[in-house]
Amino acid sequence: MWETGFLRKIISTITGGKDSRESALSTSDEKLIETFINENNESAFEEIVSRYVDKIYGLALRITRNPNDAEEVLQDVFLTLAKKIDTFRGEAKFSSWLYRVTVNASYMHLRAERKHETDISLEDYVPYDENGTLMGRVASKDWSERPDKALFSKEAMEMIEKAVKELPESYRVVFHLRDIEGLSNEEVSEILGLSVAAVKSRLHRGRLFLRDKLSDYFYEWSR
Amino acid sequence: MAMCKDVVENIIGYIEAELDDKTLEELERHAGECPECQAFVRTYRRMLELCGKLRERTFVTPQIRRRLKDFLKSQTRSK
Ligand SMILES: [Zn+2]
C-alpha cells in the first residue's frame, strides 16, 4: 500500500506524466478507485491526482487564505491520499471524501498556527431596515448591466476574490463549495458534517453579505 | 403585502423557481413596483454568474507542483 514504485507514479503525474491517462478520462472517480484498489492499476490513480490537484489547493487556499498554508495542506492531503486511499470504501462519493480530508487538514492547519479566527456570525445579517425596506441604495449602485468585458476582467475577478475573502470562515467554505465549485446542498452537508438546513442558511447569509460587498467594490471601482 | 424583506428572504427559492404560486405572485407584485428589489435580484443573479467563473482559475503554479513532488520524494526516502 505504500510502495516506492507507486509513489514514483504519483510524482510523475504531478510533473505532467500522461501515459495511459486518456483512456481514463470519461471514467467516474469511484470506478477509478475500484480499478486502482482491485487491480493495483496506477494509471487510475494518476487520473485521480490530475483531476483534483487544483480543487484541493483552491479549497485549502479559500479556508486558510494563505498560500503557504494552502501548499502544506496540499502536501498533507496527497500524502493522506497515497497512504489511505484503500480505506475509501465507496460509502460516500469519492470527491466528498477527498474534500472532507482537505477541509479537515485545512482546519488542523489553522489550529496549529493558532490562526483560527473567532468566527463571526452572519445569522442576523440583513440588507433591509426595521421596516423591511432594502437599504444601501441598491438601485443607484446597480452594476448588473455592466458589460461582460468589464465584469469578467481580471481586475473584477480580483475584487470578487477580495470580497469572498472577507466572509467569515464558516460561510466562506460553504460559499466556495456551493457557488464556486458548484456542489449540491447535500454534498456540502456531507463534506462539512452540517445539516442541509444549516448549509442553506449559511449560503443565504453569505450571499447577502457578499452581494453588499461586491456592490460597494464595483461602485467604488467605477467612480 | 410583501416587502423588500420578503423578496430578500425568499431570494433562493425565487431564483431557483421553487416558490408556491401565491408567494411568487406576492413577491412579483412588490418587485414590479420596487426598483430596489429589481436591482437586488439582478445583481444577485449576476454575482452567482461571476462566482461560477472563479472555478476556472488555477492557482497551482509549476513551483507548487515541483515542491509537492520534492515533498513526496522525501516521504519515500524516510520510509
Ligand atoms: Zn423592494
PDB file of C-alpha atoms and ligand atoms in Angstrom:
ATOM      1  CA  MET A   1       0.000   0.000   0.000  1.00  0.00           C
ATOM      2  CA  TRP A   2       2.935   2.304   0.433  1.00  0.00           C
ATOM      3  CA  GLU A   3       5.257   1.301  -2.315  1.00  0.00           C
ATOM      4  CA  THR A   4       8.024   3.350  -3.767  1.00  0.00           C
ATOM      5  CA  GLY A   5       7.002   2.468  -7.306  1.00  0.00           C
ATOM      6  CA  PHE A   6       3.527   3.675  -6.625  1.00  0.00           C
ATOM      7  CA  LEU A   7       4.714   6.977  -5.220  1.00  0.00           C
ATOM      8  CA  ARG A   8       7.021   7.446  -8.163  1.00  0.00           C
ATOM      9  CA  LYS A   9       3.965   7.143 -10.365  1.00  0.00           C
ATOM     10  CA  ILE A  10       2.194   9.883  -8.443  1.00  0.00           C
ATOM     11  CA  ILE A  11       5.268  12.070  -8.692  1.00  0.00           C
ATOM     12  CA  SER A  12       5.408  11.620 -12.454  1.00  0.00           C
ATOM     13  CA  THR A  13       1.769  12.689 -12.639  1.00  0.00           C
ATOM     14  CA  ILE A  14       2.422  15.860 -10.710  1.00  0.00           C
ATOM     15  CA  THR A  15       5.032  16.908 -13.200  1.00  0.00           C
ATOM     16  CA  GLY A  16       2.769  16.145 -16.111  1.00  0.00           C
ATOM     17  CA  GLY A  17       3.283  12.449 -16.948  1.00  0.00           C
ATOM     18  CA  LYS A  18       0.493  11.304 -19.245  1.00  0.00           C
ATOM     19  CA  ASP A  19       0.984   7.586 -20.013  1.00  0.00           C
ATOM     20  CA  SER A  20      -2.369   5.903 -20.433  1.00  0.00           C
ATOM     21  CA  ARG A  21      -4.464   8.651 -18.899  1.00  0.00           C
ATOM     22  CA  GLU A  22      -6.522   9.404 -21.979  1.00  0.00           C
ATOM     23  CA  SER A  23      -8.466   6.164 -21.700  1.00  0.00           C
ATOM     24  CA  ALA A  24      -9.469   7.044 -18.134  1.00  0.00           C
ATOM     25  CA  LEU A  25     -10.860  10.498 -18.914  1.00  0.00           C
ATOM     26  CA  SER A  26     -14.530   9.565 -19.024  1.00  0.00           C
ATOM     27  CA  THR A  27     -14.448   7.098 -16.130  1.00  0.00           C
ATOM     28  CA  SER A  28     -16.074   8.026 -12.801  1.00  0.00           C
ATOM     29  CA  ASP A  29     -13.896   8.676  -9.746  1.00  0.00           C
ATOM     30  CA  GLU A  30     -15.379   5.697  -7.953  1.00  0.00           C
ATOM     31  CA  LYS A  31     -14.661   3.364 -10.856  1.00  0.00           C
ATOM     32  CA  LEU A  32     -11.074   4.604 -10.970  1.00  0.00           C
ATOM     33  CA  ILE A  33     -10.620   3.960  -7.243  1.00  0.00           C
ATOM     34  CA  GLU A  34     -12.079   0.490  -7.626  1.00  0.00           C
ATOM     35  CA  THR A  35      -9.747  -0.236 -10.518  1.00  0.00           C
ATOM     36  CA  PHE A  36      -6.823   1.050  -8.548  1.00  0.00           C
ATOM     37  CA  ILE A  37      -7.595  -0.969  -5.404  1.00  0.00           C
ATOM     38  CA  ASN A  38      -8.606  -4.206  -7.101  1.00  0.00           C
ATOM     39  CA  GLU A  39      -6.053  -4.271  -9.894  1.00  0.00           C
ATOM     40  CA  ASN A  40      -3.382  -2.043  -8.370  1.00  0.00           C
ATOM     41  CA  ASN A  41      -3.756  -0.012 -11.546  1.00  0.00           C
ATOM     42  CA  GLU A  42      -1.563   3.036 -11.083  1.00  0.00           C
ATOM     43  CA  SER A  43      -2.705   4.993 -14.104  1.00  0.00           C
ATOM     44  CA  ALA A  44      -6.152   5.060 -12.496  1.00  0.00           C
ATOM     45  CA  PHE A  45      -4.584   6.784  -9.540  1.00  0.00           C
ATOM     46  CA  GLU A  46      -2.735   9.219 -11.772  1.00  0.00           C
ATOM     47  CA  GLU A  47      -6.005  10.323 -13.279  1.00  0.00           C
ATOM     48  CA  ILE A  48      -7.452  10.972  -9.817  1.00  0.00           C
ATOM     49  CA  VAL A  49      -4.445  13.108  -8.918  1.00  0.00           C
ATOM     50  CA  SER A  50      -4.687  15.241 -12.019  1.00  0.00           C
ATOM     51  CA  ARG A  51      -8.432  15.722 -11.552  1.00  0.00           C
ATOM     52  CA  TYR A  52      -8.096  17.052  -8.037  1.00  0.00           C
ATOM     53  CA  VAL A  53      -4.848  18.975  -7.625  1.00  0.00           C
ATOM     54  CA  ASP A  54      -6.458  22.357  -8.404  1.00  0.00           C
ATOM     55  CA  LYS A  55      -9.578  21.641  -6.365  1.00  0.00           C
ATOM     56  CA  ILE A  56      -7.635  20.629  -3.265  1.00  0.00           C
ATOM     57  CA  TYR A  57      -5.350  23.639  -3.417  1.00  0.00           C
ATOM     58  CA  GLY A  58      -8.232  26.010  -4.207  1.00  0.00           C
ATOM     59  CA  LEU A  59     -10.284  24.834  -1.238  1.00  0.00           C
ATOM     60  CA  ALA A  60      -7.301  24.936   1.125  1.00  0.00           C
ATOM     61  CA  LEU A  61      -6.465  28.441  -0.048  1.00  0.00           C
ATOM     62  CA  ARG A  62     -10.069  29.519   0.445  1.00  0.00           C
ATOM     63  CA  ILE A  63     -10.104  28.289   4.042  1.00  0.00           C
ATOM     64  CA  THR A  64      -6.611  29.320   5.153  1.00  0.00           C
ATOM     65  CA  ARG A  65      -6.336  32.454   2.960  1.00  0.00           C
ATOM     66  CA  ASN A  66      -2.609  31.899   2.994  1.00  0.00           C
ATOM     67  CA  PRO A  67      -0.655  30.390   0.077  1.00  0.00           C
ATOM     68  CA  ASN A  68       1.981  28.824   2.325  1.00  0.00           C
ATOM     69  CA  ASP A  69      -0.631  27.138   4.497  1.00  0.00           C
ATOM     70  CA  ALA A  70      -2.577  26.014   1.445  1.00  0.00           C
ATOM     71  CA  GLU A  71       0.542  24.454  -0.006  1.00  0.00           C
ATOM     72  CA  GLU A  72       1.218  22.500   3.169  1.00  0.00           C
ATOM     73  CA  VAL A  73      -2.385  21.314   3.184  1.00  0.00           C
ATOM     74  CA  LEU A  74      -1.999  20.206  -0.426  1.00  0.00           C
ATOM     75  CA  GLN A  75       1.050  18.161   0.538  1.00  0.00           C
ATOM     76  CA  ASP A  76      -0.719  16.669   3.581  1.00  0.00           C
ATOM     77  CA  VAL A  77      -3.730  15.698   1.511  1.00  0.00           C
ATOM     78  CA  PHE A  78      -1.701  13.983  -1.199  1.00  0.00           C
ATOM     79  CA  LEU A  79       0.223  12.087   1.411  1.00  0.00           C
ATOM     80  CA  THR A  80      -3.026  11.007   3.094  1.00  0.00           C
ATOM     81  CA  LEU A  81      -4.444  10.091  -0.280  1.00  0.00           C
ATOM     82  CA  ALA A  82      -1.465   7.938  -1.180  1.00  0.00           C
ATOM     83  CA  LYS A  83      -1.403   6.226   2.203  1.00  0.00           C
ATOM     84  CA  LYS A  84      -5.094   5.823   2.905  1.00  0.00           C
ATOM     85  CA  ILE A  85      -6.822   5.545  -0.418  1.00  0.00           C
ATOM     86  CA  ASP A  86      -7.550   1.885   0.320  1.00  0.00           C
ATOM     87  CA  THR A  87      -9.607   2.938   3.353  1.00  0.00           C
ATOM     88  CA  PHE A  88     -12.043   4.589   0.979  1.00  0.00           C
ATOM     89  CA  ARG A  89     -14.837   2.047   0.723  1.00  0.00           C
ATOM     90  CA  GLY A  90     -17.251   3.804  -1.531  1.00  0.00           C
ATOM     91  CA  GLU A  91     -19.931   4.530   1.079  1.00  0.00           C
ATOM     92  CA  ALA A  92     -19.585   8.211   0.174  1.00  0.00           C
ATOM     93  CA  LYS A  93     -18.853   9.874  -3.144  1.00  0.00           C
ATOM     94  CA  PHE A  94     -15.091   9.889  -3.599  1.00  0.00           C
ATOM     95  CA  SER A  95     -14.992  13.633  -4.256  1.00  0.00           C
ATOM     96  CA  SER A  96     -16.889  14.249  -0.986  1.00  0.00           C
ATOM     97  CA  TRP A  97     -14.425  12.070   0.883  1.00  0.00           C
ATOM     98  CA  LEU A  98     -11.482  13.943  -0.608  1.00  0.00           C
ATOM     99  CA  TYR A  99     -12.997  17.377   0.064  1.00  0.00           C
ATOM    100  CA  ARG A 100     -13.595  16.297   3.651  1.00  0.00           C
ATOM    101  CA  VAL A 101      -9.958  15.254   4.040  1.00  0.00           C
ATOM    102  CA  THR A 102      -8.971  18.664   2.638  1.00  0.00           C
ATOM    103  CA  VAL A 103     -11.311  20.602   4.934  1.00  0.00           C
ATOM    104  CA  ASN A 104     -10.030  18.700   7.977  1.00  0.00           C
ATOM    105  CA  ALA A 105      -6.398  19.237   7.028  1.00  0.00           C
ATOM    106  CA  SER A 106      -7.067  22.954   6.487  1.00  0.00           C
ATOM    107  CA  TYR A 107      -8.739  23.331   9.886  1.00  0.00           C
ATOM    108  CA  MET A 108      -5.941  21.422  11.581  1.00  0.00           C
ATOM    109  CA  HIS A 109      -3.556  23.817   9.979  1.00  0.00           C
ATOM    110  CA  LEU A 110      -5.460  26.853  11.166  1.00  0.00           C
ATOM    111  CA  ARG A 111      -5.439  25.486  14.709  1.00  0.00           C
ATOM    112  CA  ALA A 112      -1.788  24.530  14.574  1.00  0.00           C
ATOM    113  CA  GLU A 113      -0.929  28.050  13.522  1.00  0.00           C
ATOM    114  CA  ARG A 114      -3.220  29.459  16.215  1.00  0.00           C
ATOM    115  CA  LYS A 115      -4.837  31.476  13.487  1.00  0.00           C
ATOM    116  CA  HIS A 116      -8.345  30.185  13.858  1.00  0.00           C
ATOM    117  CA  GLU A 117     -10.271  33.413  13.752  1.00  0.00           C
ATOM    118  CA  THR A 118     -13.132  33.862  16.171  1.00  0.00           C
ATOM    119  CA  ASP A 119     -15.836  33.154  13.669  1.00  0.00           C
ATOM    120  CA  ILE A 120     -18.296  35.983  13.250  1.00  0.00           C
ATOM    121  CA  SER A 121     -21.940  35.020  12.884  1.00  0.00           C
ATOM    122  CA  LEU A 122     -23.883  36.479   9.976  1.00  0.00           C
ATOM    123  CA  GLU A 123     -27.166  34.943  11.150  1.00  0.00           C
ATOM    124  CA  ASP A 124     -28.555  38.403  11.842  1.00  0.00           C
ATOM    125  CA  TYR A 125     -27.091  39.925   8.709  1.00  0.00           C
ATOM    126  CA  VAL A 126     -29.868  41.584   6.708  1.00  0.00           C
ATOM    127  CA  PRO A 127     -29.724  44.229   3.971  1.00  0.00           C
ATOM    128  CA  TYR A 128     -33.072  45.794   4.954  1.00  0.00           C
ATOM    129  CA  ASP A 129     -34.131  48.147   7.755  1.00  0.00           C
ATOM    130  CA  GLU A 130     -36.616  47.569  10.584  1.00  0.00           C
ATOM    131  CA  ASN A 131     -39.498  48.339   8.214  1.00  0.00           C
ATOM    132  CA  GLY A 132     -38.340  45.601   5.860  1.00  0.00           C
ATOM    133  CA  THR A 133     -37.156  48.060   3.191  1.00  0.00           C
ATOM    134  CA  LEU A 134     -33.892  47.455   1.309  1.00  0.00           C
ATOM    135  CA  MET A 135     -31.021  49.697   2.365  1.00  0.00           C
ATOM    136  CA  GLY A 136     -27.752  50.617   0.729  1.00  0.00           C
ATOM    137  CA  ARG A 137     -29.007  52.306  -2.430  1.00  0.00           C
ATOM    138  CA  VAL A 138     -29.184  49.030  -4.322  1.00  0.00           C
ATOM    139  CA  ALA A 139     -30.707  50.552  -7.445  1.00  0.00           C
ATOM    140  CA  SER A 140     -28.357  53.521  -7.741  1.00  0.00           C
ATOM    141  CA  LYS A 141     -25.351  51.180  -7.327  1.00  0.00           C
ATOM    142  CA  ASP A 142     -26.754  48.567  -9.722  1.00  0.00           C
ATOM    143  CA  TRP A 143     -23.799  47.086 -11.592  1.00  0.00           C
ATOM    144  CA  SER A 144     -25.575  44.135 -13.174  1.00  0.00           C
ATOM    145  CA  GLU A 145     -25.852  45.707 -16.618  1.00  0.00           C
ATOM    146  CA  ARG A 146     -22.172  46.412 -16.992  1.00  0.00           C
ATOM    147  CA  PRO A 147     -20.637  44.652 -19.978  1.00  0.00           C
ATOM    148  CA  ASP A 148     -19.129  41.177 -19.583  1.00  0.00           C
ATOM    149  CA  LYS A 149     -15.832  42.599 -20.744  1.00  0.00           C
ATOM    150  CA  ALA A 150     -15.618  44.643 -17.546  1.00  0.00           C
ATOM    151  CA  LEU A 151     -17.211  42.171 -15.142  1.00  0.00           C
ATOM    152  CA  PHE A 152     -15.216  39.183 -16.328  1.00  0.00           C
ATOM    153  CA  SER A 153     -11.960  41.133 -16.403  1.00  0.00           C
ATOM    154  CA  LYS A 154      -9.013  40.120 -14.272  1.00  0.00           C
ATOM    155  CA  GLU A 155      -9.491  43.215 -12.158  1.00  0.00           C
ATOM    156  CA  ALA A 156     -13.132  42.428 -11.427  1.00  0.00           C
ATOM    157  CA  MET A 157     -12.255  38.808 -10.605  1.00  0.00           C
ATOM    158  CA  GLU A 158      -9.684  40.055  -8.102  1.00  0.00           C
ATOM    159  CA  MET A 159     -12.376  42.185  -6.491  1.00  0.00           C
ATOM    160  CA  ILE A 160     -14.664  39.198  -6.165  1.00  0.00           C
ATOM    161  CA  GLU A 161     -11.835  37.174  -4.618  1.00  0.00           C
ATOM    162  CA  LYS A 162     -11.251  40.006  -2.175  1.00  0.00           C
ATOM    163  CA  ALA A 163     -14.938  40.157  -1.242  1.00  0.00           C
ATOM    164  CA  VAL A 164     -15.130  36.375  -0.740  1.00  0.00           C
ATOM    165  CA  LYS A 165     -12.066  36.587   1.500  1.00  0.00           C
ATOM    166  CA  GLU A 166     -13.994  38.880   3.822  1.00  0.00           C
ATOM    167  CA  LEU A 167     -16.682  36.306   4.506  1.00  0.00           C
ATOM    168  CA  PRO A 168     -16.302  34.721   7.949  1.00  0.00           C
ATOM    169  CA  GLU A 169     -14.712  31.292   7.674  1.00  0.00           C
ATOM    170  CA  SER A 170     -17.798  29.092   8.165  1.00  0.00           C
ATOM    171  CA  TYR A 171     -19.683  30.999   5.455  1.00  0.00           C
ATOM    172  CA  ARG A 172     -16.687  31.185   3.159  1.00  0.00           C
ATOM    173  CA  VAL A 173     -16.230  27.430   2.981  1.00  0.00           C
ATOM    174  CA  VAL A 174     -19.942  26.855   2.265  1.00  0.00           C
ATOM    175  CA  PHE A 175     -19.910  29.563  -0.391  1.00  0.00           C
ATOM    176  CA  HIS A 176     -16.798  28.118  -2.014  1.00  0.00           C
ATOM    177  CA  LEU A 177     -18.181  24.593  -2.253  1.00  0.00           C
ATOM    178  CA  ARG A 178     -21.674  25.633  -3.406  1.00  0.00           C
ATOM    179  CA  ASP A 179     -21.204  28.669  -5.612  1.00  0.00           C
ATOM    180  CA  ILE A 180     -17.651  28.332  -6.823  1.00  0.00           C
ATOM    181  CA  GLU A 181     -17.241  24.558  -7.011  1.00  0.00           C
ATOM    182  CA  GLY A 182     -20.916  24.121  -7.868  1.00  0.00           C
ATOM    183  CA  LEU A 183     -21.663  21.249  -5.458  1.00  0.00           C
ATOM    184  CA  SER A 184     -25.190  20.491  -4.201  1.00  0.00           C
ATOM    185  CA  ASN A 185     -26.501  21.328  -0.713  1.00  0.00           C
ATOM    186  CA  GLU A 186     -26.468  17.598   0.069  1.00  0.00           C
ATOM    187  CA  GLU A 187     -22.824  17.168  -0.944  1.00  0.00           C
ATOM    188  CA  VAL A 188     -21.738  20.207   1.077  1.00  0.00           C
ATOM    189  CA  SER A 189     -23.699  18.910   4.047  1.00  0.00           C
ATOM    190  CA  GLU A 190     -21.851  15.600   3.832  1.00  0.00           C
ATOM    191  CA  ILE A 191     -18.428  17.207   3.434  1.00  0.00           C
ATOM    192  CA  LEU A 192     -18.808  19.621   6.329  1.00  0.00           C
ATOM    193  CA  GLY A 193     -20.894  17.417   8.619  1.00  0.00           C
ATOM    194  CA  LEU A 194     -23.692  20.010   8.746  1.00  0.00           C
ATOM    195  CA  SER A 195     -27.413  19.607   8.230  1.00  0.00           C
ATOM    196  CA  VAL A 196     -28.759  20.633   4.828  1.00  0.00           C
ATOM    197  CA  ALA A 197     -30.739  23.361   6.602  1.00  0.00           C
ATOM    198  CA  ALA A 198     -27.537  24.776   8.107  1.00  0.00           C
ATOM    199  CA  VAL A 199     -25.839  24.726   4.697  1.00  0.00           C
ATOM    200  CA  LYS A 200     -28.757  26.587   3.116  1.00  0.00           C
ATOM    201  CA  SER A 201     -28.842  29.137   5.899  1.00  0.00           C
ATOM    202  CA  ARG A 202     -25.102  29.852   5.717  1.00  0.00           C
ATOM    203  CA  LEU A 203     -25.249  30.089   1.959  1.00  0.00           C
ATOM    204  CA  HIS A 204     -28.130  32.552   2.146  1.00  0.00           C
ATOM    205  CA  ARG A 205     -26.460  34.876   4.689  1.00  0.00           C
ATOM    206  CA  GLY A 206     -23.089  34.572   2.995  1.00  0.00           C
ATOM    207  CA  ARG A 207     -24.530  35.550  -0.385  1.00  0.00           C
ATOM    208  CA  LEU A 208     -26.318  38.570   1.089  1.00  0.00           C
ATOM    209  CA  PHE A 209     -23.106  39.752   2.713  1.00  0.00           C
ATOM    210  CA  LEU A 210     -21.145  39.175  -0.467  1.00  0.00           C
ATOM    211  CA  ARG A 211     -23.648  40.973  -2.706  1.00  0.00           C
ATOM    212  CA  ASP A 212     -23.356  44.048  -0.494  1.00  0.00           C
ATOM    213  CA  LYS A 213     -19.540  43.922  -0.508  1.00  0.00           C
ATOM    214  CA  LEU A 214     -19.419  43.471  -4.250  1.00  0.00           C
ATOM    215  CA  SER A 215     -21.771  46.350  -4.856  1.00  0.00           C
ATOM    216  CA  ASP A 216     -19.540  48.600  -2.757  1.00  0.00           C
ATOM    217  CA  TYR A 217     -16.406  47.473  -4.571  1.00  0.00           C
ATOM    218  CA  PHE A 218     -17.893  47.780  -8.044  1.00  0.00           C
ATOM    219  CA  TYR A 219     -19.375  51.165  -7.190  1.00  0.00           C
ATOM    220  CA  GLU A 220     -16.017  52.495  -5.961  1.00  0.00           C
ATOM    221  CA  TRP A 221     -14.298  50.986  -8.993  1.00  0.00           C
ATOM    222  CA  SER A 222     -16.484  52.838 -11.481  1.00  0.00           C
ATOM    223  CA  ARG A 223     -16.280  56.232  -9.854  1.00  0.00           C
TER     224      ARG A 223
ATOM    225  CA  MET B   1     -48.490  42.747   1.355  1.00  0.00           C
ATOM    226  CA  ALA B   2     -44.947  41.731   0.513  1.00  0.00           C
ATOM    227  CA  MET B   3     -41.997  43.974   1.356  1.00  0.00           C
ATOM    228  CA  CYS B   4     -38.350  44.073   0.256  1.00  0.00           C
ATOM    229  CA  LYS B   5     -37.631  41.825   3.238  1.00  0.00           C
ATOM    230  CA  ASP B   6     -39.796  39.064   1.743  1.00  0.00           C
ATOM    231  CA  VAL B   7     -38.005  39.266  -1.582  1.00  0.00           C
ATOM    232  CA  VAL B   8     -34.632  39.082   0.179  1.00  0.00           C
ATOM    233  CA  GLU B   9     -35.537  36.182   2.459  1.00  0.00           C
ATOM    234  CA  ASN B  10     -37.065  34.180  -0.405  1.00  0.00           C
ATOM    235  CA  ILE B  11     -34.407  35.004  -2.961  1.00  0.00           C
ATOM    236  CA  ILE B  12     -33.020  31.468  -3.231  1.00  0.00           C
ATOM    237  CA  GLY B  13     -36.479  29.981  -3.748  1.00  0.00           C
ATOM    238  CA  TYR B  14     -37.239  32.764  -6.193  1.00  0.00           C
ATOM    239  CA  ILE B  15     -34.251  32.335  -8.483  1.00  0.00           C
ATOM    240  CA  GLU B  16     -34.486  28.543  -8.297  1.00  0.00           C
ATOM    241  CA  ALA B  17     -38.211  28.720  -9.132  1.00  0.00           C
ATOM    242  CA  GLU B  18     -39.210  26.774  -6.040  1.00  0.00           C
ATOM    243  CA  LEU B  19     -41.850  29.126  -4.608  1.00  0.00           C
ATOM    244  CA  ASP B  20     -45.537  28.332  -4.498  1.00  0.00           C
ATOM    245  CA  ASP B  21     -47.742  30.380  -6.817  1.00  0.00           C
ATOM    246  CA  LYS B  22     -49.229  32.556  -4.095  1.00  0.00           C
ATOM    247  CA  THR B  23     -45.853  33.594  -2.630  1.00  0.00           C
ATOM    248  CA  LEU B  24     -44.427  34.159  -6.086  1.00  0.00           C
ATOM    249  CA  GLU B  25     -47.342  36.363  -7.068  1.00  0.00           C
ATOM    250  CA  GLU B  26     -46.995  38.491  -3.931  1.00  0.00           C
ATOM    251  CA  LEU B  27     -43.261  38.928  -4.391  1.00  0.00           C
ATOM    252  CA  GLU B  28     -43.651  39.849  -8.037  1.00  0.00           C
ATOM    253  CA  ARG B  29     -46.328  42.383  -7.249  1.00  0.00           C
ATOM    254  CA  HIS B  30     -43.952  44.100  -4.837  1.00  0.00           C
ATOM    255  CA  ALA B  31     -40.862  43.789  -7.023  1.00  0.00           C
ATOM    256  CA  GLY B  32     -42.785  45.107 -10.026  1.00  0.00           C
ATOM    257  CA  GLU B  33     -43.097  48.423  -8.245  1.00  0.00           C
ATOM    258  CA  CYS B  34     -39.799  48.423  -6.356  1.00  0.00           C
ATOM    259  CA  PRO B  35     -36.646  49.443  -8.272  1.00  0.00           C
ATOM    260  CA  GLU B  36     -34.513  48.481  -5.252  1.00  0.00           C
ATOM    261  CA  CYS B  37     -35.764  44.886  -5.355  1.00  0.00           C
ATOM    262  CA  GLN B  38     -35.339  44.723  -9.122  1.00  0.00           C
ATOM    263  CA  ALA B  39     -31.729  45.812  -8.780  1.00  0.00           C
ATOM    264  CA  PHE B  40     -31.255  43.405  -5.876  1.00  0.00           C
ATOM    265  CA  VAL B  41     -32.434  40.414  -7.901  1.00  0.00           C
ATOM    266  CA  ARG B  42     -30.375  41.427 -10.953  1.00  0.00           C
ATOM    267  CA  THR B  43     -27.138  41.932  -9.026  1.00  0.00           C
ATOM    268  CA  TYR B  44     -27.731  38.743  -7.033  1.00  0.00           C
ATOM    269  CA  ARG B  45     -28.050  36.677 -10.208  1.00  0.00           C
ATOM    270  CA  ARG B  46     -25.074  38.382 -11.799  1.00  0.00           C
ATOM    271  CA  MET B  47     -22.963  37.735  -8.708  1.00  0.00           C
ATOM    272  CA  LEU B  48     -23.654  33.996  -8.949  1.00  0.00           C
ATOM    273  CA  GLU B  49     -22.713  34.021 -12.608  1.00  0.00           C
ATOM    274  CA  LEU B  50     -19.415  35.773 -11.818  1.00  0.00           C
ATOM    275  CA  CYS B  51     -18.581  33.477  -8.913  1.00  0.00           C
ATOM    276  CA  GLY B  52     -19.026  30.432 -11.140  1.00  0.00           C
ATOM    277  CA  LYS B  53     -16.202  31.886 -13.232  1.00  0.00           C
ATOM    278  CA  LEU B  54     -13.833  31.694 -10.282  1.00  0.00           C
ATOM    279  CA  ARG B  55     -13.887  27.913 -10.643  1.00  0.00           C
ATOM    280  CA  GLU B  56     -11.903  28.196 -13.862  1.00  0.00           C
ATOM    281  CA  ARG B  57      -8.968  29.899 -12.175  1.00  0.00           C
ATOM    282  CA  THR B  58      -5.958  27.859 -11.220  1.00  0.00           C
ATOM    283  CA  PHE B  59      -3.516  28.790  -8.511  1.00  0.00           C
ATOM    284  CA  VAL B  60      -1.300  25.742  -8.672  1.00  0.00           C
ATOM    285  CA  THR B  61       1.926  27.041 -10.198  1.00  0.00           C
ATOM    286  CA  PRO B  62       4.726  24.891 -11.621  1.00  0.00           C
ATOM    287  CA  GLN B  63       6.721  25.808  -8.481  1.00  0.00           C
ATOM    288  CA  ILE B  64       3.992  24.401  -6.236  1.00  0.00           C
ATOM    289  CA  ARG B  65       3.955  21.195  -8.280  1.00  0.00           C
ATOM    290  CA  ARG B  66       7.713  20.970  -8.067  1.00  0.00           C
ATOM    291  CA  ARG B  67       7.723  21.367  -4.282  1.00  0.00           C
ATOM    292  CA  LEU B  68       4.903  18.841  -3.933  1.00  0.00           C
ATOM    293  CA  LYS B  69       6.963  16.378  -5.875  1.00  0.00           C
ATOM    294  CA  ASP B  70      10.021  17.020  -3.698  1.00  0.00           C
ATOM    295  CA  PHE B  71       7.924  16.621  -0.574  1.00  0.00           C
ATOM    296  CA  LEU B  72       6.538  13.260  -1.638  1.00  0.00           C
ATOM    297  CA  LYS B  73      10.021  12.120  -2.627  1.00  0.00           C
ATOM    298  CA  SER B  74      11.331  12.972   0.831  1.00  0.00           C
ATOM    299  CA  GLN B  75       8.483  10.930   2.296  1.00  0.00           C
ATOM    300  CA  THR B  76       9.523   7.783   0.398  1.00  0.00           C
ATOM    301  CA  ARG B  77      13.098   8.142   1.491  1.00  0.00           C
ATOM    302  CA  SER B  78      12.138   8.323   5.167  1.00  0.00           C
ATOM    303  CA  LYS B  79      10.005   5.171   4.905  1.00  0.00           C
TER     304      LYS B  79
HETATM  305 ZN    ZN C   1     -38.498  46.104  -2.541  1.00  0.00          ZN
END
